[in-house]
Short mmCIF file of N, CA, C and O in Angstrom, two decimals:
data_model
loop_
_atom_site.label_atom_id
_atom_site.label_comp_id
_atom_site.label_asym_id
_atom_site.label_seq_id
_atom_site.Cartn_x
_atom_site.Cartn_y
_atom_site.Cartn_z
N UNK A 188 100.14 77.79 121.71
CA UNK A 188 98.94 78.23 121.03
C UNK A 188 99.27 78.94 119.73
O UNK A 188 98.70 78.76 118.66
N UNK A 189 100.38 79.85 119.99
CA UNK A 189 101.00 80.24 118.80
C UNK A 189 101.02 79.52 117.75
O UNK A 189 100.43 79.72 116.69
N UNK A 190 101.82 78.52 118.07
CA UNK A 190 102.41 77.41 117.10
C UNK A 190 100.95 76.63 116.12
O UNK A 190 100.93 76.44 114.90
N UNK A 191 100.07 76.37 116.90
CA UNK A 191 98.91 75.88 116.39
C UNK A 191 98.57 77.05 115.42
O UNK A 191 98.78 76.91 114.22
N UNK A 192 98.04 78.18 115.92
CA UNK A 192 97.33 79.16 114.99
C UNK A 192 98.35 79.07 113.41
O UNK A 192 97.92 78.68 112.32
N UNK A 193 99.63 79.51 113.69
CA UNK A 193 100.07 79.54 112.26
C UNK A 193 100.45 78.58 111.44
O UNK A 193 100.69 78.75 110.24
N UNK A 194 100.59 76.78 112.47
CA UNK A 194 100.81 75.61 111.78
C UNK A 194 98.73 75.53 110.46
O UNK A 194 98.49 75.26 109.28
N UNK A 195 97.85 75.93 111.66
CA UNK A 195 96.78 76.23 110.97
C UNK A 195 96.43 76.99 109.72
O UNK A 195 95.65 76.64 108.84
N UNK A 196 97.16 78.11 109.81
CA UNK A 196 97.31 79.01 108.30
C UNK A 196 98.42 78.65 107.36
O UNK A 196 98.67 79.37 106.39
N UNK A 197 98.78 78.08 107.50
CA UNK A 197 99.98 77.29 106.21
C UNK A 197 99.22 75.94 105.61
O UNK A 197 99.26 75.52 104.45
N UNK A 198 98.59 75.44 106.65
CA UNK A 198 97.96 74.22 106.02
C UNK A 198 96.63 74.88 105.50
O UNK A 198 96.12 74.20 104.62
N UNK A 199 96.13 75.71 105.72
CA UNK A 199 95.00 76.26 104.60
C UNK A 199 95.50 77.01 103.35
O UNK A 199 95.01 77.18 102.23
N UNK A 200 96.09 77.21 103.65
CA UNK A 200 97.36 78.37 102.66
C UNK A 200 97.81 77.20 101.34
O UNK A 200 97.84 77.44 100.14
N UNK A 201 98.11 75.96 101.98
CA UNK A 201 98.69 74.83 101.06
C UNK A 201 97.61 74.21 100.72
O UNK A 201 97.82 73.65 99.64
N UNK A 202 96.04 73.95 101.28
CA UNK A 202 94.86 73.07 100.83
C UNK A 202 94.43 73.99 99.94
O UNK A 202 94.16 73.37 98.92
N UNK A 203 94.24 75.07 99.80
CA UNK A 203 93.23 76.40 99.18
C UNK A 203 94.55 76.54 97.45
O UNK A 203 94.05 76.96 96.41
N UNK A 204 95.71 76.23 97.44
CA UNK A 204 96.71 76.24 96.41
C UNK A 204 96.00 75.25 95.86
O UNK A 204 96.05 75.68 94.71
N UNK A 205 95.33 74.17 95.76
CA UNK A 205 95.13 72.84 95.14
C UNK A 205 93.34 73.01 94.83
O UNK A 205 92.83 72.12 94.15
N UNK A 206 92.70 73.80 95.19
CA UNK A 206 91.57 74.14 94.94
C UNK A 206 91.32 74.93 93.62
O UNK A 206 91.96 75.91 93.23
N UNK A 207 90.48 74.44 93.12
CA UNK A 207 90.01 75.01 91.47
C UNK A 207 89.65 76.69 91.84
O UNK A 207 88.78 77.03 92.64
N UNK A 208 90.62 77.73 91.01
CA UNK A 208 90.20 78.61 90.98
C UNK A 208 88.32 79.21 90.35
O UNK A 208 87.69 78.81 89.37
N UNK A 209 87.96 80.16 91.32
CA UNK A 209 85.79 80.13 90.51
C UNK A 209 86.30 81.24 89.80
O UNK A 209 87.17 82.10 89.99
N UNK A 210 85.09 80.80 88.50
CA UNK A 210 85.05 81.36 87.74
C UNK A 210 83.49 82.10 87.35
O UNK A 210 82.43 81.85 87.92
N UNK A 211 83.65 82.85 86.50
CA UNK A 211 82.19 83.46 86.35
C UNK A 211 80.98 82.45 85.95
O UNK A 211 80.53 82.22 84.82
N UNK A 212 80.67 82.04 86.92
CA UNK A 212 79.37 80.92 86.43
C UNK A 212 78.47 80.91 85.36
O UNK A 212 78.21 80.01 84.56
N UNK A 213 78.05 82.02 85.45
CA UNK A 213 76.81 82.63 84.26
C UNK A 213 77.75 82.61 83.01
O UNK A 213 77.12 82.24 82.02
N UNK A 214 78.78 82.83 82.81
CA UNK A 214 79.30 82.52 81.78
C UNK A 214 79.71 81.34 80.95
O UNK A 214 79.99 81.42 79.76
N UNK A 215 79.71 80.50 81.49
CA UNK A 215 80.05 79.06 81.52
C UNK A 215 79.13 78.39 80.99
O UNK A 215 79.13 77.61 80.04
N UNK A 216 78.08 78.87 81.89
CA UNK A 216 76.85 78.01 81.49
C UNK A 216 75.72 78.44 80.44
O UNK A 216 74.75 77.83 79.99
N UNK A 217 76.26 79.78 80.22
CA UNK A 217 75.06 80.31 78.98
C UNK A 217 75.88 79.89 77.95
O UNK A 217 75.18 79.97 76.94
N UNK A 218 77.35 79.35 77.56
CA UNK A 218 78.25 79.22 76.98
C UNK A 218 77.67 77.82 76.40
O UNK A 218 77.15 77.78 75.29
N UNK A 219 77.79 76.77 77.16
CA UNK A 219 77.14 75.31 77.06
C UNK A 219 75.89 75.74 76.86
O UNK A 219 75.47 74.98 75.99
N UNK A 220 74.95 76.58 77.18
CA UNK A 220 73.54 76.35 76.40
C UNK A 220 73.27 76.52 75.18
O UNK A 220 72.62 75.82 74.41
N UNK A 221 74.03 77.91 74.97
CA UNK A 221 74.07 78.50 73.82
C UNK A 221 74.80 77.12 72.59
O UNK A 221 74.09 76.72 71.67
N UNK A 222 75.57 76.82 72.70
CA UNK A 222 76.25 76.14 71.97
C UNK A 222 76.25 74.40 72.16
O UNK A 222 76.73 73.67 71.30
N UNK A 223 75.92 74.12 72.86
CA UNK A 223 75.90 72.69 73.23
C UNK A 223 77.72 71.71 73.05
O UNK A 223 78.78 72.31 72.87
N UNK A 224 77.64 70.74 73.13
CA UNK A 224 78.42 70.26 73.29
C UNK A 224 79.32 70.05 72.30
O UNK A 224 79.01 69.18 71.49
N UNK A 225 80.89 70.90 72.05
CA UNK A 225 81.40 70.91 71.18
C UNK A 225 83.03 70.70 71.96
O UNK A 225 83.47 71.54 72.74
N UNK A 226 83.78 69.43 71.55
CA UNK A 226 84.89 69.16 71.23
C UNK A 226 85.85 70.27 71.37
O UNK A 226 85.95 71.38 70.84
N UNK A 227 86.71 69.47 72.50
CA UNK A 227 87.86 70.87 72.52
C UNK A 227 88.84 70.66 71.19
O UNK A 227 89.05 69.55 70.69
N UNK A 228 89.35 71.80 70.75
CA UNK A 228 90.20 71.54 69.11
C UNK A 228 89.05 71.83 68.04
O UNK A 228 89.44 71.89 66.87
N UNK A 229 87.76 72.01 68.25
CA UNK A 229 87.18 71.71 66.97
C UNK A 229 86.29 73.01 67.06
O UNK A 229 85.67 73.03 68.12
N UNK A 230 86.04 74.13 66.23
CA UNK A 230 85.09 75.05 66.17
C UNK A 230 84.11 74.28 65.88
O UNK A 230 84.07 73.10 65.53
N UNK A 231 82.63 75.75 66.21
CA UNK A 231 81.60 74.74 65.97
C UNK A 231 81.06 74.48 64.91
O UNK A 231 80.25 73.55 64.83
N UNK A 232 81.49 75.46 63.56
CA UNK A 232 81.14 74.73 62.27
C UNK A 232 81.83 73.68 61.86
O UNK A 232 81.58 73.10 60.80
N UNK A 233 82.88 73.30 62.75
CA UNK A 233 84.00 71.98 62.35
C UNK A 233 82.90 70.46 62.77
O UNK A 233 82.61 69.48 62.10
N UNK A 234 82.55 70.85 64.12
CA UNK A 234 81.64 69.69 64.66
C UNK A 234 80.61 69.52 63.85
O UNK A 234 80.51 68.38 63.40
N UNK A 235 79.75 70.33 63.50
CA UNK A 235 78.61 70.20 62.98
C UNK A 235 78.60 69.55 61.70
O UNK A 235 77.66 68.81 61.40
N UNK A 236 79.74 69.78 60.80
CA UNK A 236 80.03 69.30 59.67
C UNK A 236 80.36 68.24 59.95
O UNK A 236 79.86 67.35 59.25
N UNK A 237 81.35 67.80 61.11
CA UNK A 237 81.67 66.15 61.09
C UNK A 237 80.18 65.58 61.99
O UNK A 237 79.94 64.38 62.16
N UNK A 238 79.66 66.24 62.29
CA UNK A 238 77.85 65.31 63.09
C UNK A 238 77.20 65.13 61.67
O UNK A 238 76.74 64.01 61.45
N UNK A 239 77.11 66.02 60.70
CA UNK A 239 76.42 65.79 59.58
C UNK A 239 76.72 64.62 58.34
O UNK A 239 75.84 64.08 57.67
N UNK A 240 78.14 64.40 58.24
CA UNK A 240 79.18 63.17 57.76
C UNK A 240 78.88 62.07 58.32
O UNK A 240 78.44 61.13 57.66
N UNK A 241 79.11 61.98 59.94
CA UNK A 241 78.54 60.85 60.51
C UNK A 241 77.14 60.46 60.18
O UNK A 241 76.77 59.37 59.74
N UNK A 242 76.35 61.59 60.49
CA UNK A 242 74.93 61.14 60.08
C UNK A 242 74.64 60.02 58.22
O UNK A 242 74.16 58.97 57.80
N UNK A 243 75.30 61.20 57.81
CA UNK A 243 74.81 60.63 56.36
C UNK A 243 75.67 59.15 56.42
O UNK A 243 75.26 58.15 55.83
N UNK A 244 76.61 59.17 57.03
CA UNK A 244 77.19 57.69 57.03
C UNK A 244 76.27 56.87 57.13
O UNK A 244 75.67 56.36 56.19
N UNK A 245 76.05 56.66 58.43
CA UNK A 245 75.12 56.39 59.29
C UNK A 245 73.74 55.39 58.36
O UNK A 245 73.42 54.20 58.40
N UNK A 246 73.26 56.44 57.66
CA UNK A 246 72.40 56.72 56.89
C UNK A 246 72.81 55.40 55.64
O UNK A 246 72.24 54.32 55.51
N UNK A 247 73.95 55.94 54.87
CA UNK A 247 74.27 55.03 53.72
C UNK A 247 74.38 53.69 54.23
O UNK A 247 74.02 52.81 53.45
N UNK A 248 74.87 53.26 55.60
CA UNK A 248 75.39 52.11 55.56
C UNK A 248 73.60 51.53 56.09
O UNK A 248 73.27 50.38 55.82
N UNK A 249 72.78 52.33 56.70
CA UNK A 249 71.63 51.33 56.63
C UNK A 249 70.52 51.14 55.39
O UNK A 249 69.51 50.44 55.52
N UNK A 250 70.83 51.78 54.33
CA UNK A 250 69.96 51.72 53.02
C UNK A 250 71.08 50.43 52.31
O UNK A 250 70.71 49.83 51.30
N UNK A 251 72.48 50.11 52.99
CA UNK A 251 73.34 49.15 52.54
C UNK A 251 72.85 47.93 52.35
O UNK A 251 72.86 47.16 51.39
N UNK A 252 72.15 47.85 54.05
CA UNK A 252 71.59 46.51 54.84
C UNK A 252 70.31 46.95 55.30
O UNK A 252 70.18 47.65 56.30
N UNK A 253 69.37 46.55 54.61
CA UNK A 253 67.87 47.21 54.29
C UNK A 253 67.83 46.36 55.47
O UNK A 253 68.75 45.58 55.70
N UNK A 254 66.41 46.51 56.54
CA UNK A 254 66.25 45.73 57.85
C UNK A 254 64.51 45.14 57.36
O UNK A 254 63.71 46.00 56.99
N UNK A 255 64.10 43.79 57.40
CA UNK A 255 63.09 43.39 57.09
C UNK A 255 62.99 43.12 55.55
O UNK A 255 62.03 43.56 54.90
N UNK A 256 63.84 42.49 55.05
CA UNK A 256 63.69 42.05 53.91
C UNK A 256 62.78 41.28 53.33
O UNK A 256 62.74 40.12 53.73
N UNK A 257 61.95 41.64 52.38
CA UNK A 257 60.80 40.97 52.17
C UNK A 257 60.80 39.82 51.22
O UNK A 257 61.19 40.03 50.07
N UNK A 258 60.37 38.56 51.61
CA UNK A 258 60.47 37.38 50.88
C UNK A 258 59.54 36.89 50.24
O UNK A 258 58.49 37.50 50.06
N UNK A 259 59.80 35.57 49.72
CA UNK A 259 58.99 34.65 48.31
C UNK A 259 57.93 34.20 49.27
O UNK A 259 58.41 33.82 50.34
N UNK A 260 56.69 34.13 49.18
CA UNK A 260 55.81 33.62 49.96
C UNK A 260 55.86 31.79 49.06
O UNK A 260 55.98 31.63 47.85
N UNK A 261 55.77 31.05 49.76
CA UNK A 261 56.35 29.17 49.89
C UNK A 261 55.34 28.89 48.29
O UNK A 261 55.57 28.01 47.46
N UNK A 262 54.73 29.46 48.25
CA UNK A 262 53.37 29.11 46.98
C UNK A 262 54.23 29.83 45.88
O UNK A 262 54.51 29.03 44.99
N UNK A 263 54.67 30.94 45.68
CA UNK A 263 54.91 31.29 44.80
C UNK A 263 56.51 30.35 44.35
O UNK A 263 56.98 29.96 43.27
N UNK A 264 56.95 30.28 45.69
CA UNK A 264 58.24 29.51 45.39
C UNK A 264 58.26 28.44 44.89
O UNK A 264 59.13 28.23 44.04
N UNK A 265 57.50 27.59 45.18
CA UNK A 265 57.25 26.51 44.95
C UNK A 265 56.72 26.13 43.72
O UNK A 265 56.96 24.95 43.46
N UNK A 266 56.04 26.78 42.81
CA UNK A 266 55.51 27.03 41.79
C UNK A 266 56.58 27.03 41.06
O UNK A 266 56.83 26.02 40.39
N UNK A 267 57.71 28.50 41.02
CA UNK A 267 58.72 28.75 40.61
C UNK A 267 59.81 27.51 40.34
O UNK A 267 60.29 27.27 39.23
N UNK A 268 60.14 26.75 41.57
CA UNK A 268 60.47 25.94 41.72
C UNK A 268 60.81 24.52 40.41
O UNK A 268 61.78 24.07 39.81
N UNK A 269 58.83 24.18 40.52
CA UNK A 269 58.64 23.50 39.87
C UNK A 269 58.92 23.91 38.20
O UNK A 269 59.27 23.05 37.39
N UNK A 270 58.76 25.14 37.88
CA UNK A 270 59.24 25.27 36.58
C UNK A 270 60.32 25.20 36.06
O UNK A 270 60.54 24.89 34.89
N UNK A 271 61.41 25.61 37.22
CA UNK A 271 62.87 25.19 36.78
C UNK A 271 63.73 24.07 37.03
O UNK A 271 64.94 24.01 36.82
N UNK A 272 62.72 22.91 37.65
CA UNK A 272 63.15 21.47 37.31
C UNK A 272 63.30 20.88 36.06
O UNK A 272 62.45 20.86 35.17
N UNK A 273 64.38 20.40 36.01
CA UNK A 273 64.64 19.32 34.40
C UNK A 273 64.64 18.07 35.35
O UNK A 273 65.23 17.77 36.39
N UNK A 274 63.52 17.32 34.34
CA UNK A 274 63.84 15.73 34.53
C UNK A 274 64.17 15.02 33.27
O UNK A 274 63.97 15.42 32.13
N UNK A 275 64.74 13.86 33.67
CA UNK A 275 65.28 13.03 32.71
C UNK A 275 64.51 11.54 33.16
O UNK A 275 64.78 10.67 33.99
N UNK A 276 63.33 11.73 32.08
CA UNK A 276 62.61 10.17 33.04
C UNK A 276 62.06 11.02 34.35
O UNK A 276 61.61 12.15 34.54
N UNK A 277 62.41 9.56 35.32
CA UNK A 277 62.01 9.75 36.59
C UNK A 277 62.96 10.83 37.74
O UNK A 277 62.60 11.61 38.62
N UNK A 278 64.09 10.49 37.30
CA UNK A 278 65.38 11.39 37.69
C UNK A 278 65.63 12.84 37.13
O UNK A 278 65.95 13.08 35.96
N UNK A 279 65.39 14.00 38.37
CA UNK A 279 65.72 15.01 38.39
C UNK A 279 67.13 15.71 38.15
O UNK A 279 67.93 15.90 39.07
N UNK A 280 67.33 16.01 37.07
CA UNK A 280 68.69 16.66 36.48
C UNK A 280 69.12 17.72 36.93
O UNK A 280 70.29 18.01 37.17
N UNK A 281 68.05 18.43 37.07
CA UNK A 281 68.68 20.12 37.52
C UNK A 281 67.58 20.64 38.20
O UNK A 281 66.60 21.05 37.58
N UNK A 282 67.64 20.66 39.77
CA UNK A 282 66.73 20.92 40.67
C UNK A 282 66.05 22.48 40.70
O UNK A 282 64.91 22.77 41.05
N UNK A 283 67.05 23.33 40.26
CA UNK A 283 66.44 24.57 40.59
C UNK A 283 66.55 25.22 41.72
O UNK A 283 65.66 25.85 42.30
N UNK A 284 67.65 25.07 42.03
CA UNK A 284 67.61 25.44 43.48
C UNK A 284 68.54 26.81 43.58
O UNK A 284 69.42 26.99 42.75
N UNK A 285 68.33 27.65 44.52
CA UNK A 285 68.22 29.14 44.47
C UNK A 285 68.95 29.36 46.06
O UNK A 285 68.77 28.72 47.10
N UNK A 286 69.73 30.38 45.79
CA UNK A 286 70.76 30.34 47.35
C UNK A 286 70.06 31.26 48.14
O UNK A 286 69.57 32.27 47.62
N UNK A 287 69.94 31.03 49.31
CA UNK A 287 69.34 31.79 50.50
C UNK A 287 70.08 32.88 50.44
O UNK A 287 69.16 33.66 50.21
N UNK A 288 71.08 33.57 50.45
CA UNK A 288 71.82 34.59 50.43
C UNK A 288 71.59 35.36 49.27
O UNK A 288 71.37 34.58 48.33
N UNK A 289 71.53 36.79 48.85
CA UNK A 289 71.68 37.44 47.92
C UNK A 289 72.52 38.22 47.41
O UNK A 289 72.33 39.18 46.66
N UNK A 290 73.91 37.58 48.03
CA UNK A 290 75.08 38.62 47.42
C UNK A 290 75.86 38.92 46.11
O UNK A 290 76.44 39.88 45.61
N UNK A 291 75.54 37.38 45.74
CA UNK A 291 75.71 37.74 44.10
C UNK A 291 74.09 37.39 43.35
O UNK A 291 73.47 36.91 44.29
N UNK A 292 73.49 37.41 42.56
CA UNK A 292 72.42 37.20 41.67
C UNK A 292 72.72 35.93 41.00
O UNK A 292 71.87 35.04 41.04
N UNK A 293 73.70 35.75 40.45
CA UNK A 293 74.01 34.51 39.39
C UNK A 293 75.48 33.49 40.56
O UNK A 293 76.08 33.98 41.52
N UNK A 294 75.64 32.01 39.97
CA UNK A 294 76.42 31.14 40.28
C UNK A 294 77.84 31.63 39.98
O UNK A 294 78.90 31.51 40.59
N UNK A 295 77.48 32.30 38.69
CA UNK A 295 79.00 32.47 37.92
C UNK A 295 79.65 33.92 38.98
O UNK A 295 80.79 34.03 39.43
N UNK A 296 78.67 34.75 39.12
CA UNK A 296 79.45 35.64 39.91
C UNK A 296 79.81 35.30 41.28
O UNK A 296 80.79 35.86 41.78
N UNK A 297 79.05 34.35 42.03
CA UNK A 297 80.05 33.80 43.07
C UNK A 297 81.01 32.96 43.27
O UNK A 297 81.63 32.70 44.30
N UNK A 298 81.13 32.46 41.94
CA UNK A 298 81.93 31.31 41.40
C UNK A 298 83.50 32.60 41.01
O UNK A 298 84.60 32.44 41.54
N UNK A 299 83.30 33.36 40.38
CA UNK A 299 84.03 34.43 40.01
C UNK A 299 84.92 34.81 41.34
O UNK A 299 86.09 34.64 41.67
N UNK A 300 83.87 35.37 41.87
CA UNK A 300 84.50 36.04 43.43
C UNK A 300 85.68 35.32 44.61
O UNK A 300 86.64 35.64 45.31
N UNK A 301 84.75 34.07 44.22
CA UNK A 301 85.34 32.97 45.29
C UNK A 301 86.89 32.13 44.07
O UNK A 301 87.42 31.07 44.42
N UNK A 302 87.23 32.69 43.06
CA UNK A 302 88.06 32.08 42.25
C UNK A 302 88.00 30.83 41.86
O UNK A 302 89.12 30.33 41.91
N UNK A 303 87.20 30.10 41.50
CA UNK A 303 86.81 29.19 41.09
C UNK A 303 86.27 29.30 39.28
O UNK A 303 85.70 30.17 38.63
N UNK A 304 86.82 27.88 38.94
CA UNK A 304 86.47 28.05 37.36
C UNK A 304 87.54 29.29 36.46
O UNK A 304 87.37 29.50 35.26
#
């Protein structure tokens, strides 16, 4: 019986070593309210300044890539269209035709980019 009781207090003795020492609760947690969630390594005017960087990133890269781009309604295009056809006779010389994409404005600057000419 002996043997049990103190094989019993060594093995609590060795489970209770591996157990998270408690700490003052109320402290902890008015700590995280007060301050919210801040990065170990980083004070909190360090975070806030890099949340504010991100943000404005954030920010620049969607005024980059505007969302809902507004287009030529088919009448006006078409109109357009027709004015910058050259014919020769019956045969159309220079169609007028206009690239779906808007990354360069002119031929020559994608012609430029892409090394050509």
């Amino acid at each position: 019986m002996f043997r049990v009781l103190v094989a019993l207090f060594f093995s609590a003795v060795a489970v209770s070593a591996f157990a998270p020492q408690p700490q003052a609760a109320s402290q902890v947690y008015t700590v995280a309210r007060a301050s919210g969630y801040i990065p170990d390594g980083l004070s909190p005017a360090e975070w806030a300044k890099k949340q504010k960087e991100e943000e404005a990133k954030k920010k620049a890269n969607k005024a980059k890539y505007p969302k809902g781009k507004v287009g030529v309604p088919i009448a006006a295009w078409l109109s357009d269209l027709e004015k910058r056809q050259t014919l020769a006779g019956e045969k159309i010389v220079g169609s007028g035709h206009t690239f779906a994409k808007t990354k360069f404005s002119t031929k020559e600057e994608y012609d430029a980019a892409k090394g050509k000419k």
